[in-house]
Short mmCIF file of C-alpha atoms in Angstrom, two decimals:
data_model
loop_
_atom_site.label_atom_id
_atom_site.label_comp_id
_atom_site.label_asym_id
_atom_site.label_seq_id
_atom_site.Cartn_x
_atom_site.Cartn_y
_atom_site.Cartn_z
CA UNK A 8 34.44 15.75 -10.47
CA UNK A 9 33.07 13.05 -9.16
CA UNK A 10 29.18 12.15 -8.58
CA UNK A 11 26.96 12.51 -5.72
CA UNK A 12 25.07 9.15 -4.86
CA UNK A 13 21.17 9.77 -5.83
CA UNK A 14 19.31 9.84 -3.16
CA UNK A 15 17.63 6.89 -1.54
CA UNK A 16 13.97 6.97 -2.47
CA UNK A 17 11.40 7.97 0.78
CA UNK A 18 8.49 5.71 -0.26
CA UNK A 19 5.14 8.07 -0.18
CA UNK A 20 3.20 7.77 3.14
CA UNK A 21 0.48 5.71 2.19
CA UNK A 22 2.52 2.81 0.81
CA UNK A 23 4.45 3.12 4.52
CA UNK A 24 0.61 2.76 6.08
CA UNK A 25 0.05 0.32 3.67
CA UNK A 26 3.06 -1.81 4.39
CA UNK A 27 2.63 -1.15 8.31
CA UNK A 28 -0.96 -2.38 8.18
CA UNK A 29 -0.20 -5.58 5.81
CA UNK A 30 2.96 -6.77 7.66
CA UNK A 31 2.04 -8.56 10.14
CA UNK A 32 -0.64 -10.98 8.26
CA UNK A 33 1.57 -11.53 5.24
CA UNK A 34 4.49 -12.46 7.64
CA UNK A 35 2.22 -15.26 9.19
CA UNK A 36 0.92 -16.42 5.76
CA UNK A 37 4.61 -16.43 4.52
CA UNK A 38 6.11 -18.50 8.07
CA UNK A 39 3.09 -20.70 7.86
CA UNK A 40 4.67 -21.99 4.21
CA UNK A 41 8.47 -21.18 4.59
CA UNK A 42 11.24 -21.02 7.09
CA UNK A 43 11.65 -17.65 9.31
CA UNK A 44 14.37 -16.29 7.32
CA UNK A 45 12.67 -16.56 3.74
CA UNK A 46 9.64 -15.75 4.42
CA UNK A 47 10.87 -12.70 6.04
CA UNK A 48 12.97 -12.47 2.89
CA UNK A 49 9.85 -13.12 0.69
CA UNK A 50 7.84 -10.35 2.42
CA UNK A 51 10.68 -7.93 2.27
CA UNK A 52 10.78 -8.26 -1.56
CA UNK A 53 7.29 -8.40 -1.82
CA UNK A 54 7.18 -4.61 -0.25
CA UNK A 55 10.10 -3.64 -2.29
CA UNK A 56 8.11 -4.47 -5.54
CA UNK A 57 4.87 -2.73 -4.36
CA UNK A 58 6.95 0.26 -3.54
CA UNK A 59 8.97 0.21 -7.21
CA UNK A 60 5.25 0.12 -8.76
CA UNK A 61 3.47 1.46 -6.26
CA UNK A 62 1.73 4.23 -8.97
CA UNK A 63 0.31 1.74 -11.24
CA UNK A 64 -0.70 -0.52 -8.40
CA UNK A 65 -2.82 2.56 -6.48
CA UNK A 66 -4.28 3.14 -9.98
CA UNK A 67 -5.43 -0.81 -9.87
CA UNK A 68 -9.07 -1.39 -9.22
CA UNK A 69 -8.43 -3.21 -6.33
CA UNK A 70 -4.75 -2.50 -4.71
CA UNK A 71 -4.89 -4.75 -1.82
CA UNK A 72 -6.13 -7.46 -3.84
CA UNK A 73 -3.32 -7.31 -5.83
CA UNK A 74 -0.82 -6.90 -3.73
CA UNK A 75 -1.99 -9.84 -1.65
CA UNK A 76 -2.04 -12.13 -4.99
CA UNK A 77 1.28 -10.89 -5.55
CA UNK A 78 2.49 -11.79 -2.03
CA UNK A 79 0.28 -15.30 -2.62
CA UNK A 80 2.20 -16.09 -5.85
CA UNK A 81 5.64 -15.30 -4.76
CA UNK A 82 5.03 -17.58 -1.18
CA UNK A 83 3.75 -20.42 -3.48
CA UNK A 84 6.47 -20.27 -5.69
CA UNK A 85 8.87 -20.95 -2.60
CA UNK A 86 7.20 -23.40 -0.52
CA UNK A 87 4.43 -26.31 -1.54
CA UNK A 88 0.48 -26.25 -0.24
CA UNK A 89 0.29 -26.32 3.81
CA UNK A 90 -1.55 -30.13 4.51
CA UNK A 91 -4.20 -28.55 5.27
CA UNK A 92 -7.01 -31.35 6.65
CA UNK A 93 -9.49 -30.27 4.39
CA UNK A 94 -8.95 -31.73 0.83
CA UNK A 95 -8.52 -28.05 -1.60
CA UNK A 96 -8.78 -28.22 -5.31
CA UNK A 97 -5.96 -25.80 -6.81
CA UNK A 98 -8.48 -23.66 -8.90
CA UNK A 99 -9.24 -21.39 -6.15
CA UNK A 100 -6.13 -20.15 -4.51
CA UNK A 101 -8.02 -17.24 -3.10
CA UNK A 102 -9.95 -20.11 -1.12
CA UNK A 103 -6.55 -22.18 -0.05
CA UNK A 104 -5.35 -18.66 0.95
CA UNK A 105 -8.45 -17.94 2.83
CA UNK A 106 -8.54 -20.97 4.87
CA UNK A 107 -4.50 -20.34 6.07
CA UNK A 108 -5.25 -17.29 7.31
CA UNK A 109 -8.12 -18.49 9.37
CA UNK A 110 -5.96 -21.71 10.98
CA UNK A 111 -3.60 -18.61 11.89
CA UNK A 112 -6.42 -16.94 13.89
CA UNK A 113 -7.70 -14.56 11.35
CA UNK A 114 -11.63 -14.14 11.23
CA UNK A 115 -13.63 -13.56 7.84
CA UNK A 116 -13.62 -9.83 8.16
CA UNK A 117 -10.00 -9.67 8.93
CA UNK A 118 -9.08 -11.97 5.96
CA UNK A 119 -10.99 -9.92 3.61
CA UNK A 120 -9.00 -6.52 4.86
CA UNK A 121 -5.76 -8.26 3.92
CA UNK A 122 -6.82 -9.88 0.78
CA UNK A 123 -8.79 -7.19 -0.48
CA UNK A 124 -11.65 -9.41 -0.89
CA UNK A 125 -15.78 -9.03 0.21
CA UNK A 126 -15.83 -10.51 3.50
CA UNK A 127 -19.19 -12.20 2.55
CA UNK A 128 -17.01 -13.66 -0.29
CA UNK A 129 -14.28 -15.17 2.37
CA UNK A 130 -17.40 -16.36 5.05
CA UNK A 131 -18.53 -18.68 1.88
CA UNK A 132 -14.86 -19.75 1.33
CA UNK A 133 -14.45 -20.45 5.06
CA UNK A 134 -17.43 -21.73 6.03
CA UNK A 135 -17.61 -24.63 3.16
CA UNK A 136 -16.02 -27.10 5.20
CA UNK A 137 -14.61 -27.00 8.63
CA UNK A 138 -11.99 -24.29 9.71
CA UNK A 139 -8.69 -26.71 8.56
CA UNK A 140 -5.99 -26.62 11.20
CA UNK A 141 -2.74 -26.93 8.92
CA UNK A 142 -0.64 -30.78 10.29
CA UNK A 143 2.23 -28.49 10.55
CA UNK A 144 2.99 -26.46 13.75
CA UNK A 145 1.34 -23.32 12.96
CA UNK A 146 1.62 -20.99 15.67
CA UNK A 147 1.36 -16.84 16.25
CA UNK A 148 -1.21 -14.51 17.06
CA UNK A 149 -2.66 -12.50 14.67
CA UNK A 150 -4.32 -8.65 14.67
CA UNK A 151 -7.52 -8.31 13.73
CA UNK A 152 -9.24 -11.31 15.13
CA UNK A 153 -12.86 -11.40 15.19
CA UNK A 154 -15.80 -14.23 15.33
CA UNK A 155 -17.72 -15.07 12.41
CA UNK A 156 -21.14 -13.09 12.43
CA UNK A 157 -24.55 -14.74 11.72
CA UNK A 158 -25.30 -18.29 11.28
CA UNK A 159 -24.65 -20.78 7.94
CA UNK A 160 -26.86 -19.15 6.20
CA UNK A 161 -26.16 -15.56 7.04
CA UNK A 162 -24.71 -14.41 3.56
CA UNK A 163 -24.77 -15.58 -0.16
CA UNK A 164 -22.36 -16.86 -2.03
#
């Protein structure tokens, strides 16, 4: 008698709001660093291993934060650092990270929904040096745009 194929697995419905929310932003980080079809492939397996451990990762104390450092890691271990025109020193990757998303369009608030980070943390990431435009042909519009609030010295570091 032969066996019946086990079903596929539904993923629950808040990794599917999850994943619809995160998409778009870790798609534009990914194409900023890789070509279309592997950071598409990237982000696809990115999703897939959020979804295999999606219990322990909800039971994180941060979940977006680490699923964006996952996402992070797995894009820098395909592609090298965007020349970005602001010099970066690789101990803070949350910064390098920070600064990409905001040459793709995304404001301090909108950066800090993705990455899971304080937005006051990201406005004293960003607002260090000049907004870097990456050399590279960086194009795409991004959801969640939004104008930096207050002046330099609106929020501690």
């Amino acid at each position: 008698m032969p066996f019946a194929p086990a079903p596929a697995r539904v993923p629950p419905p808040a990794f599917e709001a999850f994943r619809t929310l995160h998409r778009a932003p870790y798609l534009a980080y990914a194409r900023a660093h890789l070509p279309a079809a592997l950071a598409a492939a990237v982000v696809t397996e990115t999703f897939a291993t959020l979804a295999r451990h999606w219990q322990t990762l909800v039971s994180s104390v941060n979940p977006t934060a680490d699923a964006w450092d996952h996402l992070s890691h797995e894009v820098r271990r395909h592609a090298t650092p965007l020349p970005l025109t602001t010099p970066l020193t690789t101990d803070c990757v949350l910064r390098y990270d920070a600064l990409v998303l905001a040459a793709l369009g995304y404001g301090p608030t909108a950066t800090a929904a993705v990455t899971g980070r304080d937005p006051d943390k990201i406005r004293c990431l960003t607002r260090t040096t000049a907004t870097p435009a990456p050399r590279t042909a960086v194009t795409g519009g991004a959801q969640g745009r939004e104008e930096p609030q207050g002046g330099p010295h609106s929020s501690r570091c």
